[in-house]
Structure formats: C-alpha cells, structure tokens
Coordinates of C-alpha atoms and ligand atoms in Angstrom, one line a residue:
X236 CA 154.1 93.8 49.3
X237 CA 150.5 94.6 49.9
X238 CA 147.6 92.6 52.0
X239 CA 148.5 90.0 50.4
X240 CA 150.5 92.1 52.6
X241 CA 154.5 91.1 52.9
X242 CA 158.3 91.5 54.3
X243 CA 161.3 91.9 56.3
X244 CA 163.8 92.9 59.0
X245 CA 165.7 93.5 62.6
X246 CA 168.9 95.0 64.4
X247 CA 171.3 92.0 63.1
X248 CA 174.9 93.5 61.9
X249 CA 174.9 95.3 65.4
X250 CA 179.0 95.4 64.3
X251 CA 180.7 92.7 64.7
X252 CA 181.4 92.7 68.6
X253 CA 177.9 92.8 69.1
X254 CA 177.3 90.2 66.6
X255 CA 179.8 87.5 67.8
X256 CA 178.5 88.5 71.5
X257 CA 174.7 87.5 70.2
X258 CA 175.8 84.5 68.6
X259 CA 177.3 83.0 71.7
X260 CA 174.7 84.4 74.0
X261 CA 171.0 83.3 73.2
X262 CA 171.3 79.6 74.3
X263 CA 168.6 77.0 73.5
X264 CA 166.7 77.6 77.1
X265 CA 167.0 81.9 76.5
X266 CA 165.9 81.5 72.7
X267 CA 162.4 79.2 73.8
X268 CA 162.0 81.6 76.6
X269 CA 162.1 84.4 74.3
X270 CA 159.6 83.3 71.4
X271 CA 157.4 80.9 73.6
X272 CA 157.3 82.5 77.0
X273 CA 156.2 86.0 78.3
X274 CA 156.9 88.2 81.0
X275 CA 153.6 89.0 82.8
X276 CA 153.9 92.3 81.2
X277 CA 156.2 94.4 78.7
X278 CA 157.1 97.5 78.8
X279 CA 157.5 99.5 75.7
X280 CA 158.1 102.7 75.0
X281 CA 157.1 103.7 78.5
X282 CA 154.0 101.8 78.8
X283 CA 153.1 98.6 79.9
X284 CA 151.0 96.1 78.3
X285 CA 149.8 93.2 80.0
X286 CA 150.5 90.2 77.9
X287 CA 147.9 87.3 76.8
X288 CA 148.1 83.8 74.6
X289 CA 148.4 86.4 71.7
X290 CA 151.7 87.7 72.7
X291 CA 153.8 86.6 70.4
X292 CA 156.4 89.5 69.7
X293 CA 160.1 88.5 70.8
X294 CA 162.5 90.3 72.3
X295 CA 164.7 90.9 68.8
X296 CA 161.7 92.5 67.2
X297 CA 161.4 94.8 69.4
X298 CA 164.6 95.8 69.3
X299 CA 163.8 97.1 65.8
X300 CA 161.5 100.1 67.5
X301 CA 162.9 103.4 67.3
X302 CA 165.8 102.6 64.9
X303 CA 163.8 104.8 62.1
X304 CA 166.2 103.7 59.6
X305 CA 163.9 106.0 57.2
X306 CA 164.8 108.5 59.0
X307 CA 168.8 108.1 59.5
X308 CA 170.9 110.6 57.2
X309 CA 172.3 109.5 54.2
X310 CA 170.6 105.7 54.3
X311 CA 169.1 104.2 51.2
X312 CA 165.8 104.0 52.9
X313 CA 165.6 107.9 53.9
X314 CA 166.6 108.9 50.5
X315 CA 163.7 107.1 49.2
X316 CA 161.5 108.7 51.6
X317 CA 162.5 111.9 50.5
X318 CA 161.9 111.0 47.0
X319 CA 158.5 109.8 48.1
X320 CA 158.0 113.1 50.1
X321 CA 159.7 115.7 47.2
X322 CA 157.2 114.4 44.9
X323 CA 154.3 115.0 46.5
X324 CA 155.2 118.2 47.5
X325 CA 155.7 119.0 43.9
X326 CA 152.8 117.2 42.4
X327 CA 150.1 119.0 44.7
X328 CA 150.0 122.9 46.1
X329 CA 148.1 125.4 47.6
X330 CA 147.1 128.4 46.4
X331 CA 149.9 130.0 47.8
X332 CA 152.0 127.8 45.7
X333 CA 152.8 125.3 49.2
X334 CA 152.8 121.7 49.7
X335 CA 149.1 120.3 50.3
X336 CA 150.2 117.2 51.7
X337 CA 151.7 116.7 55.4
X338 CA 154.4 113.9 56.3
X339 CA 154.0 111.9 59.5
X340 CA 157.2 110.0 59.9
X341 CA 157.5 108.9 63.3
X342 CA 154.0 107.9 64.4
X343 CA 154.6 104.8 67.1
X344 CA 154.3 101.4 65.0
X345 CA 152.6 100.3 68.4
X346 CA 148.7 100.7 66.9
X347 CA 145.2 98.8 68.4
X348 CA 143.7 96.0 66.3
X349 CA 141.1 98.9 66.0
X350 CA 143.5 100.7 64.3
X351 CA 145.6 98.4 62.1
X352 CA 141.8 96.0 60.9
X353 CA 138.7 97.0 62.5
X354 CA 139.2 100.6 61.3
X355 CA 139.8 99.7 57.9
X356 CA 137.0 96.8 57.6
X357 CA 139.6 93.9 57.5
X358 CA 136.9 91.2 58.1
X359 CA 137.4 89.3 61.5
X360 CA 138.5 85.9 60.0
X361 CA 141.0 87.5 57.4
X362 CA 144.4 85.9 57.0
X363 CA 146.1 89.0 57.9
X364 CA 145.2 88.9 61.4
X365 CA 146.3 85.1 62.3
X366 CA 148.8 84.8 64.8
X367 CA 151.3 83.4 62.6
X368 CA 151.3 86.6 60.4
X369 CA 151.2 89.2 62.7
X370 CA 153.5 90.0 65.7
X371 CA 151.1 91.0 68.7
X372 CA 152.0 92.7 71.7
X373 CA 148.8 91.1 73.4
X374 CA 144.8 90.6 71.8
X375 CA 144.6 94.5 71.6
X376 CA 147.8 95.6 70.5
X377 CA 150.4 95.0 68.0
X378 CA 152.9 96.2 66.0
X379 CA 151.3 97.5 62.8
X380 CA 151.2 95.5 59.8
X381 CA 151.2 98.1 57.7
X382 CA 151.5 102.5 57.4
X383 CA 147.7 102.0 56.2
X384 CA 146.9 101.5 60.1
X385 CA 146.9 105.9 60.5
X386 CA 144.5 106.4 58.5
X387 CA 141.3 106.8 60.7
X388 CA 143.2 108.6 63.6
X389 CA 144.4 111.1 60.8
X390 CA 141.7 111.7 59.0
X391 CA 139.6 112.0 61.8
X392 CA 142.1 114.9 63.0
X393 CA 141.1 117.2 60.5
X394 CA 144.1 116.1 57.5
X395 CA 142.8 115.7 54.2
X396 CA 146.1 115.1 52.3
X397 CA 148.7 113.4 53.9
X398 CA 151.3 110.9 53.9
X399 CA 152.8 108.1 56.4
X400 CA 155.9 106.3 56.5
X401 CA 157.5 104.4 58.8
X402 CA 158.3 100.7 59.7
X403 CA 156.0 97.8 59.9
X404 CA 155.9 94.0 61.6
X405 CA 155.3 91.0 59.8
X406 CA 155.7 87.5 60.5
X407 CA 157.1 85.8 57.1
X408 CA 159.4 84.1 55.1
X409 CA 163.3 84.5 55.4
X410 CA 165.1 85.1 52.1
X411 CA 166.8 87.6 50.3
X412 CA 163.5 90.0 49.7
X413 CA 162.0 89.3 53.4
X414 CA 162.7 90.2 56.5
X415 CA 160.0 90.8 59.5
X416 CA 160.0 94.6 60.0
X417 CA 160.4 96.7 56.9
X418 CA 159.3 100.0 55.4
X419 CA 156.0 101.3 53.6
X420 CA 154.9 105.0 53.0
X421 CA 150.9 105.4 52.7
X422 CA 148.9 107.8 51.3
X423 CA 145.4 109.4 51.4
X424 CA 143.8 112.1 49.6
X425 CA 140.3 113.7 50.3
X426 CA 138.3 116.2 47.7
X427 CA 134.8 117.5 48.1
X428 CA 132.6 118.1 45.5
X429 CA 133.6 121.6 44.6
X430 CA 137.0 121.0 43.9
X431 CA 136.0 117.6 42.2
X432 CA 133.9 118.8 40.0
X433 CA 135.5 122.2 39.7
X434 CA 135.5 122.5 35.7
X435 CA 131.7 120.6 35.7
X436 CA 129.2 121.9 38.4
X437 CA 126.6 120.0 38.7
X438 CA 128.1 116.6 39.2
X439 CA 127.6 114.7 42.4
X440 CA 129.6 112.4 44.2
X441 CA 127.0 110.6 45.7
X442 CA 123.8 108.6 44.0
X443 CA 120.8 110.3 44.6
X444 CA 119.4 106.7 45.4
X445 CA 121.7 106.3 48.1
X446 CA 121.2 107.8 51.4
X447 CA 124.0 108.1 54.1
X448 CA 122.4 106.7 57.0
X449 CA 121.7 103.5 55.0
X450 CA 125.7 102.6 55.2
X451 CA 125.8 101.7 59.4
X452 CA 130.2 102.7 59.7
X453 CA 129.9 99.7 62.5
X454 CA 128.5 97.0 59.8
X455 CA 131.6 95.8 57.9
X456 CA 129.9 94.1 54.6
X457 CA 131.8 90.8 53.9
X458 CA 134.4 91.2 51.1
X459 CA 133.0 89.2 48.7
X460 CA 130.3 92.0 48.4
X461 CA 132.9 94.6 47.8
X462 CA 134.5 93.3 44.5
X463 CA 133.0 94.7 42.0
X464 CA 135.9 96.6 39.6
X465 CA 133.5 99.2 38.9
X466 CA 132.2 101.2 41.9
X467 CA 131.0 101.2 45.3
X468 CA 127.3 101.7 45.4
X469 CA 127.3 105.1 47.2
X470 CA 129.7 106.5 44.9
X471 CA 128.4 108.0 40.9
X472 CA 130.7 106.8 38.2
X473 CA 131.4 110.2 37.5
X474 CA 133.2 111.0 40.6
X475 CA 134.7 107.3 41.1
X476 CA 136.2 108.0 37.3
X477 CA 138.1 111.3 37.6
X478 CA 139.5 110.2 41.3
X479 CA 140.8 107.1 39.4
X480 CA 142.2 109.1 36.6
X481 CA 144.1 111.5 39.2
X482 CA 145.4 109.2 41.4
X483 CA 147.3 106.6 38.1
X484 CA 148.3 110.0 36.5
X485 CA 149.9 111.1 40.0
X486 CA 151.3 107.3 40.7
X487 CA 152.5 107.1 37.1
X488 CA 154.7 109.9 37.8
X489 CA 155.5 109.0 40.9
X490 CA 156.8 106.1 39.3
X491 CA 158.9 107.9 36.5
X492 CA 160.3 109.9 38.5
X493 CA 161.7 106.9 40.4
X494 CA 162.6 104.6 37.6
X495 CA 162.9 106.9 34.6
X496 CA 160.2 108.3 32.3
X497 CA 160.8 104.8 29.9
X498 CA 160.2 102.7 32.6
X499 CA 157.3 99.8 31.1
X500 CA 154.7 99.5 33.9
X501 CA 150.9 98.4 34.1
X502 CA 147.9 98.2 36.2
X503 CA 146.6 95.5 37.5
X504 CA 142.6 95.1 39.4
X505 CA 143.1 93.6 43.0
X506 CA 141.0 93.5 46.2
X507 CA 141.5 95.2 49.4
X508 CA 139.0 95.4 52.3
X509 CA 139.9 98.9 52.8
X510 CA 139.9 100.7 48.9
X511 CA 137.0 99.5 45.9
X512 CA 137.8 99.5 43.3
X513 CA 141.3 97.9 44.0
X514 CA 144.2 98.2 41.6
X515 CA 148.4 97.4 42.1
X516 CA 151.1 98.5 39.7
X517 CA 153.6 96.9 38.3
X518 CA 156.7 98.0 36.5
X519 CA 158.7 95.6 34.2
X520 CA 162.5 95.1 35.7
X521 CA 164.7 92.2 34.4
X522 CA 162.4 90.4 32.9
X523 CA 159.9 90.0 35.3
X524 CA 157.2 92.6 35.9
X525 CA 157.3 93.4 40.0
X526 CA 154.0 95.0 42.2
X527 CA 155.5 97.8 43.2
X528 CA 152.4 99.9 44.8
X529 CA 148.7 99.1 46.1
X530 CA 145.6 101.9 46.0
X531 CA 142.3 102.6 45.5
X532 CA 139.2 104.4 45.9
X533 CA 138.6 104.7 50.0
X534 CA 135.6 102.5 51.2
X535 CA 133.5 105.6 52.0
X536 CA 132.6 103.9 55.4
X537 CA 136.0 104.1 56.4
X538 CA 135.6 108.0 55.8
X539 CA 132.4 108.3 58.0
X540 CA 134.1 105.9 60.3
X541 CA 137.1 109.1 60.6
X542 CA 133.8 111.8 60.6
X543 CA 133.9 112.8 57.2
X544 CA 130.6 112.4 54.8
X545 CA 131.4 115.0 51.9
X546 CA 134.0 113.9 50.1
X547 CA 135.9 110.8 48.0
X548 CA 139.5 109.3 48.8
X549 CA 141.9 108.1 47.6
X550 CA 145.0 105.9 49.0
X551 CA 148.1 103.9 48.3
X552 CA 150.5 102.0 50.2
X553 CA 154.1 101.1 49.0
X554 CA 156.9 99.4 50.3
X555 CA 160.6 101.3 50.5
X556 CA 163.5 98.4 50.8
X557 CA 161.6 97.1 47.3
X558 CA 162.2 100.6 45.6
X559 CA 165.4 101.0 47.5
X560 CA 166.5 97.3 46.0
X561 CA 165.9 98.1 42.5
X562 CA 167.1 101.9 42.7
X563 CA 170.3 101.2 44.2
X564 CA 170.8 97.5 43.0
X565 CA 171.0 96.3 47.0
X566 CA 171.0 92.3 46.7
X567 CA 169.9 91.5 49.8
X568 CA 167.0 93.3 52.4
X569 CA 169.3 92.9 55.9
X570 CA 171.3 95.2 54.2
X571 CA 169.2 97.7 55.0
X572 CA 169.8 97.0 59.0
X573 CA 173.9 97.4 58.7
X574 CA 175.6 99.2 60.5
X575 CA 178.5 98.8 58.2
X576 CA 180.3 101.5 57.3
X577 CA 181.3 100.3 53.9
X578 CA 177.9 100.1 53.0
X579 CA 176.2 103.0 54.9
X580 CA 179.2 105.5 52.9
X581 CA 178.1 104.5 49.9
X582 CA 175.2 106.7 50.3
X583 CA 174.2 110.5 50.3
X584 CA 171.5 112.3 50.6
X585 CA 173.3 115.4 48.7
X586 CA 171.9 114.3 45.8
X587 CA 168.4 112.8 45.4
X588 CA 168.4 112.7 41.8
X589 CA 171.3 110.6 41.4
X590 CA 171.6 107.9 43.1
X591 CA 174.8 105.0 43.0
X592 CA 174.7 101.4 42.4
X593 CA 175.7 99.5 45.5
X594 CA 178.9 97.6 45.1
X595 CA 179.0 94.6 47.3
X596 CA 181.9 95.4 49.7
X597 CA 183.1 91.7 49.7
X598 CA 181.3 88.2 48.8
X599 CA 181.8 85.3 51.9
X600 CA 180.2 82.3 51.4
X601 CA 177.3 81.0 52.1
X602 CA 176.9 77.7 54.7
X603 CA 173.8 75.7 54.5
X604 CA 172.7 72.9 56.9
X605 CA 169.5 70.8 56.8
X606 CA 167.2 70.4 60.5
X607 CA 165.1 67.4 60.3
X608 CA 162.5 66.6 62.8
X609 CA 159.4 64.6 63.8
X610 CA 156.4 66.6 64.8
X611 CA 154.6 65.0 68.1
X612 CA 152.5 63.7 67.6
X613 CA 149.0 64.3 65.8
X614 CA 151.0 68.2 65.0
X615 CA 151.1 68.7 61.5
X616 CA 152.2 71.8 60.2
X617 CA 149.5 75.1 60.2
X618 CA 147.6 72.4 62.8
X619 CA 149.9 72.7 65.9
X620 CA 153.2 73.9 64.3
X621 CA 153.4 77.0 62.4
X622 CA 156.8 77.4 60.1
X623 CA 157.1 81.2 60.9
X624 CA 157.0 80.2 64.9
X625 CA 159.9 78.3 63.8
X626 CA 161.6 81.1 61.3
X627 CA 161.4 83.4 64.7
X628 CA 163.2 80.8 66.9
X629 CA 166.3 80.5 64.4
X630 CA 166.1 83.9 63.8
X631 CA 166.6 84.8 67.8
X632 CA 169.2 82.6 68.2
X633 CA 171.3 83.3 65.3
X634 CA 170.5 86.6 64.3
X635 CA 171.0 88.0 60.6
X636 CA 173.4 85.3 59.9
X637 CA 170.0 83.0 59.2
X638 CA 170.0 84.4 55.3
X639 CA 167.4 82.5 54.1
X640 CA 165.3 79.2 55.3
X641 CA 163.3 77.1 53.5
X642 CA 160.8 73.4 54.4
X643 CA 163.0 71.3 51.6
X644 CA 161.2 68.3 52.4
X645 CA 157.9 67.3 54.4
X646 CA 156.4 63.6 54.7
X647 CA 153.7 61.4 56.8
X648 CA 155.2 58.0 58.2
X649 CA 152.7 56.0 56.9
X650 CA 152.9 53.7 60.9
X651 CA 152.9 56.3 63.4
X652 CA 151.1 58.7 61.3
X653 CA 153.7 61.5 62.2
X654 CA 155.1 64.3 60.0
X655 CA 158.8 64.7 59.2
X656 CA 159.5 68.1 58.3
X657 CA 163.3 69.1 57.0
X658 CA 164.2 72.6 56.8
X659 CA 167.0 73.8 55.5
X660 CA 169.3 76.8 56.7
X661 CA 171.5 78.7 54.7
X662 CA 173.8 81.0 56.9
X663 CA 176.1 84.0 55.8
X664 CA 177.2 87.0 57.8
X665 CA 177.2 89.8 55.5
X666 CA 180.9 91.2 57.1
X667 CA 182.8 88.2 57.8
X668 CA 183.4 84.9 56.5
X669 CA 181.4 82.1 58.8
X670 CA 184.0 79.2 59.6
X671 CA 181.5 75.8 59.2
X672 CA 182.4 75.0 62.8
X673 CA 180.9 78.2 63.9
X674 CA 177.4 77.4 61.6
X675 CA 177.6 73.9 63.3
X676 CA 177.7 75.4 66.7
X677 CA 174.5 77.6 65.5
X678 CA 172.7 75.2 64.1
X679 CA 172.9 73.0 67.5
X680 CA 171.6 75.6 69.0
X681 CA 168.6 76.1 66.8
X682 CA 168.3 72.1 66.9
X683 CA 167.8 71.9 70.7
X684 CA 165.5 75.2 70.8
X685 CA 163.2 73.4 68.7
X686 CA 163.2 70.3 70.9
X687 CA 162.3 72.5 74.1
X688 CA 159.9 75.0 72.4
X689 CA 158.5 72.6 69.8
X690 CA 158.2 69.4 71.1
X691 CA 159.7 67.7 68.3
X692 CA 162.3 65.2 67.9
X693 CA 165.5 65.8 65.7
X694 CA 166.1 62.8 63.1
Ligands
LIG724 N1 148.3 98.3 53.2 C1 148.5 97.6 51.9 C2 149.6 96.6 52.2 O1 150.4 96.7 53.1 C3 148.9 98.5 50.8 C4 147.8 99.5 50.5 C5 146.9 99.2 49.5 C6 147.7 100.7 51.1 C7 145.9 100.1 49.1 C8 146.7 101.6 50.8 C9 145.8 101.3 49.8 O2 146.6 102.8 51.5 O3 144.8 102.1 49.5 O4 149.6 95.6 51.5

C-alpha cells in the first residue's frame, strides 16, 4: 500500500433506500457530467476552489469527506487506530512517565500539491502525481494521496513525535482489496544528538565533511541519486544505524502486538523520495508474505524544509483496512463503508485486545457482464483513454454494487487500426441479492455513459 502507493473506497451501502434510490438516479447524461464536467467552482468544506483541466474529483468521492470512519465507535477501522495509537503511547514516554507522541486524526484530507509532493521531494514527473492516479480538486489542490502529506506543516509547528491518521484518495483498481479512499496512519520521530547518542557522547549525526548550506531545501536531487541502501551523505553511519535499529525494534513490536508475537515477518529495501534508506515489511499470512508498512530514515532536506537542522527522523506510513482485513478476517474492503448493522454490531471497541472474526452475514451472488467497445479513433488506452477514468464512471453510476472490474480482453483491428477493449463487470450488493434484470439495467447505463463521456462505440 505504499508509493507504489495504493487503495480503496466511498459512501456505497448508504442502506438500502438510499441505495436503490442511487441506482435508479445517476443516468448516463448525470454520470458523464459528474466525472467529465465541472462546475466553474466547488465548494468544500466551506471554501471554494476554482476548478481547472486537473479537476478530476467526482461528486461520489467527495461524498467520502468527513465520514471519519476511523473515527466512528466501535468500527473495525477505529479499533485499529487505537491499537496503532495504544502502542505508541506505551512504546515511548516522558520523563514524567506520559506519552511522547501526539495523534492528529482529523486533519482535512484537502492538502496543496506542496504539501502532498513538493514537500516531500516527489520529483515532478513521478507516477504518483499523474492525473489518472490522483483525484485533484484543481492544479493546486487535491485530496491527499497519502497521511505522509502532514509532515512538513507538523514538523514545522514545533512536534517532534507524532502520529497521523485519517483517509486518503486514490485513483485505482476495483477489486476486493481496492477501493479509492481508504485509511493510512503515518509516523515521524525526531531526536537530536544528545538523546541519540545519550549512552556515547561524542558521536555526531552529521559528517564533518558535510556542511548544511551545501544541501539547497529548494533543489530536489533526482531519485536515482538517492538510492543507495546505505546512507544519505549528510548523515554518519553511526547515527543512520542506531535510528534504524530503533525504529524495526519499535515496528517489530508494533507488529506483534497486532499479529501475535509468532507472527513470521521480514524486511525488505525499497525506495521512497521522501525516507533513504527505504525499507517495507512484510509478514507471512496464508501463504503468501503481504507489505504491510513503509519507513525510513527522513531525507534531512525535508527536515530543513519544516525548519529543523539538529536532528535525524524517522517515519512510516501504513495502511488500516489491510490490518483490519487480516485482523478481523473482513473479505472484502467496501465493507468498511457499511452502514449495515449486521456487520457494524459485530464490533466493539470494549476490548482492544481481542478482537472477533467477521462472519459474513449472508452470501448473494455475484453477476458479471462483459462491456466491449472501440476506442475512436487513434485513442489507445494510457494515450487518450485511461481505464481508471473509466473505473470512476461505473463506479458513479452504479455505486458499491461494481465489486470488482477488470480489461479481460484488448486488441488492434489490424484495418482501421482501432483498439477494442472488453472489460468485464462483476456486480454484487453486499445486503441483497441483485436480480440479473436489475445488473442489465446497470450495465446499460454504464454502456451509454461511456459512449457520451468516452467517445467510444459499444460492439
Ligand atoms: N506514504 C507511503 C505510501 O503511502 C508510505 C510511507 C512510506 C510513509 C515511508 C512514510 C514513510 O512516512 O516514511 O505509500
């Protein structure tokens, strides 16, 4: 779930009323006017932003803002927060035997491109900041990406140790494990010298061969310079070392006390623009061994970016509905968004420590169609058509009953040079059974949205 970044979801099981009222609302015309036309201007939480040929964000993800879901008694997601939070209350004190770190958990997801890349040295042409990933509220402003997007603004406030968590936007896949907003809580932790080096004065944290005012905060240095495993340059191996060691021994217990203390897990080096060196750990759950966090060593310009020239970082980002998933054994991410209340009673926040498996409340079926169409011409797809433009459109017509879509089939008539794409679309309401005639109805829907918004003609 990291930068690589990832993930998933919106307001669907509204309750059935609601539901069966949004299925038969968002016609063709409403849908394409929602995902490929803008007001002048939108208004969100009390301000207004004028909107650009970036706006991209639609209606139904905004409707996600302010549900705080991590912060709604009793659900799966809040009692991993608290989990999150306990820990790190117990892992670091004061003096005066209280919690080091502070929690800021309902920060507006509404954050600059300052703020969620420039900030954290996310080079201009990375992936992460296309279009097609990101949902943006116009060039300067979108709905963060990720919890990482704090860190400057806090930092620069004066916090040293503190955590964020809260919901992020991102423009995806639709399946099982993604929907477009979900969870992450991030972390960062500043130390100075003294308390570094407490047990050997004498250490530095800097090398004497490198002088601050050689790193210029406003040059980002292109990634490929930043991959070496080992170190920054400005940083002596010493300190890079013991930060290291601190921050696995704190995320290894984080981890145990989340899966168990015989939970298998291992590190693995990454990249990311904003930590070097760069590691993700994964844990070993049926069979297969899943990323569960990202961290690092902070870039120390991101630190004198936020004000701060005296002290090492260090930071990690991890994503809740994955932890929630394998903690409670919930099959399927838009669970998380139900308002169901034979899910959401399944759940307590009475007890933290032990926490139930999920029993599915009933099984309907599944209905899957296939949506085959031409591209105009000289489109292909990534080159005129983007599939997650297309995931948005079905999923603003038919809502959470879209439970997973995937481009089955894709070829070049070798005359007209066109591409055929076929997508297929499985459907299932998680309350109800769907009756095929309703999922035809749908699927219409979504057919002839495509035709206005797209361009494209259905085979
Ligand atoms: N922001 C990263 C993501 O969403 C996760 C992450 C990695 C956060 C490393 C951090 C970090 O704070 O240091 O994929």
């Amino acid at each position: 779930m990291l930068l690589t970044l990832r993930v998933p979801r919106s307001r669907l099981c509204l309750g059935r009323q609601q539901h069966r009222r949004l299925l038969a609302s968002t016609a063709p015309e409403e849908a394409k006017r929602q995902t490929t036309q803008h007001p002048l201007q939108l208004e969100i939480n009390g301000n207004t932003y004028p909107t650009d040929s970036w706006t991209n964000v639609t209606p139904k993800i905004l409707s996600h803002l302010g549900l705080n879901k991590h912060l709604q008694r009793d659900h799966p997601l809040s009692i991993i927060r608290q989990r999150i939070v306990n820990y790190f209350y117990g892992a670091y004190r004061n003096q005066r035997g209280n919690p080091l770190f502070s929690v800021y958990d309902q920060l507006s997801p509404l954050v600059t491109v300052q703020q969620n890349f420039d900030n954290l040295l996310i080079p201009i042409d990375h992936v992460s900041r296309q279009k097609s990933d990101c949902y943006y509220v116009n060039r300067e402003h979108l709905l963060r990406a990720h919890t990482t997007a704090h860190q400057v603004e806090l930092i620069s406030g004066g916090l040293d140790n503190f955590l964020v968590v809260g919901e992020v936007y991102r423009r995806d896949e639709i399946d099982s494990t993604h929907y477009p907003v979900f969870h992450q809580a991030d972390a960062v932790r500043l130390v100075t010298k003294d308390k570094l080096f407490e047990r050997n004065p004498g250490l530095e944290l800097f090398e004497e061969t490198w002088s601050g005012s050689l790193a210029d905060p406003k040059r980002i240095l292109p990634s490929s310079k930043c991959m070496d495993q080992t170190k920054q340059p400005c940083h002596t191996l010493e300190a890079v070392k013991l930060m290291e060691h601190e921050m696995k021994h704190v995320l290894v217990g984080l981890t145990k006390d989340l899966f168990g203390p015989r939970i298998k897990y291992r590190w693995v080096d990454t990249y990311f623009p904003f930590t070097q060196p760069s590691w993700e750990l994964e844990i070993y759950f049926k069979d297969n061994w899943l990323e569960v966090l990202g961290c690092g060593i902070m870039r120390h310009e991101i630190l004198q970016k936020a004000g701060v020239h005296q002290s090492i970082g260090y930071a990690f980002g991890v994503g809740l509905e994955r932890l929630a998933m394998i903690l409670f054994d919930i099959p399927d991410i838009r669970l998380f968004w139900s308002n169901d209340s034979g899910f959401l009673s399944q759940f307590s926040e009475e007890d933290l420590q032990n926490l139930p498996k999920y029993k599915p409340i009933s099984h309907y079926p599944q209905c899957s169609n296939d949506l085959s169409f031409w591209l105009p011409a000289n489109v292909e797809i990534d080159a005129g058509f983007s599939a997650n433009d297309f995931y948005d459109l079905a999923r603003t017509i038919a809502g959470d009953v879209v439970e997973q879509i995937s481009l089955v089939d894709k070829f070049k008539h070798p005359k007209t040079g066109k591409t055929s794409l076929c997508f297929r679309i499985v459907y299932r309401h998680m309350e109800r059974t769907l009756t095929q005639a309703e999922v035809n109805e749908i699927h219409k829907h979504i057919a002839d949205a495509s035709v206005e918004a797209f361009n494209v003609q259905i085979r």
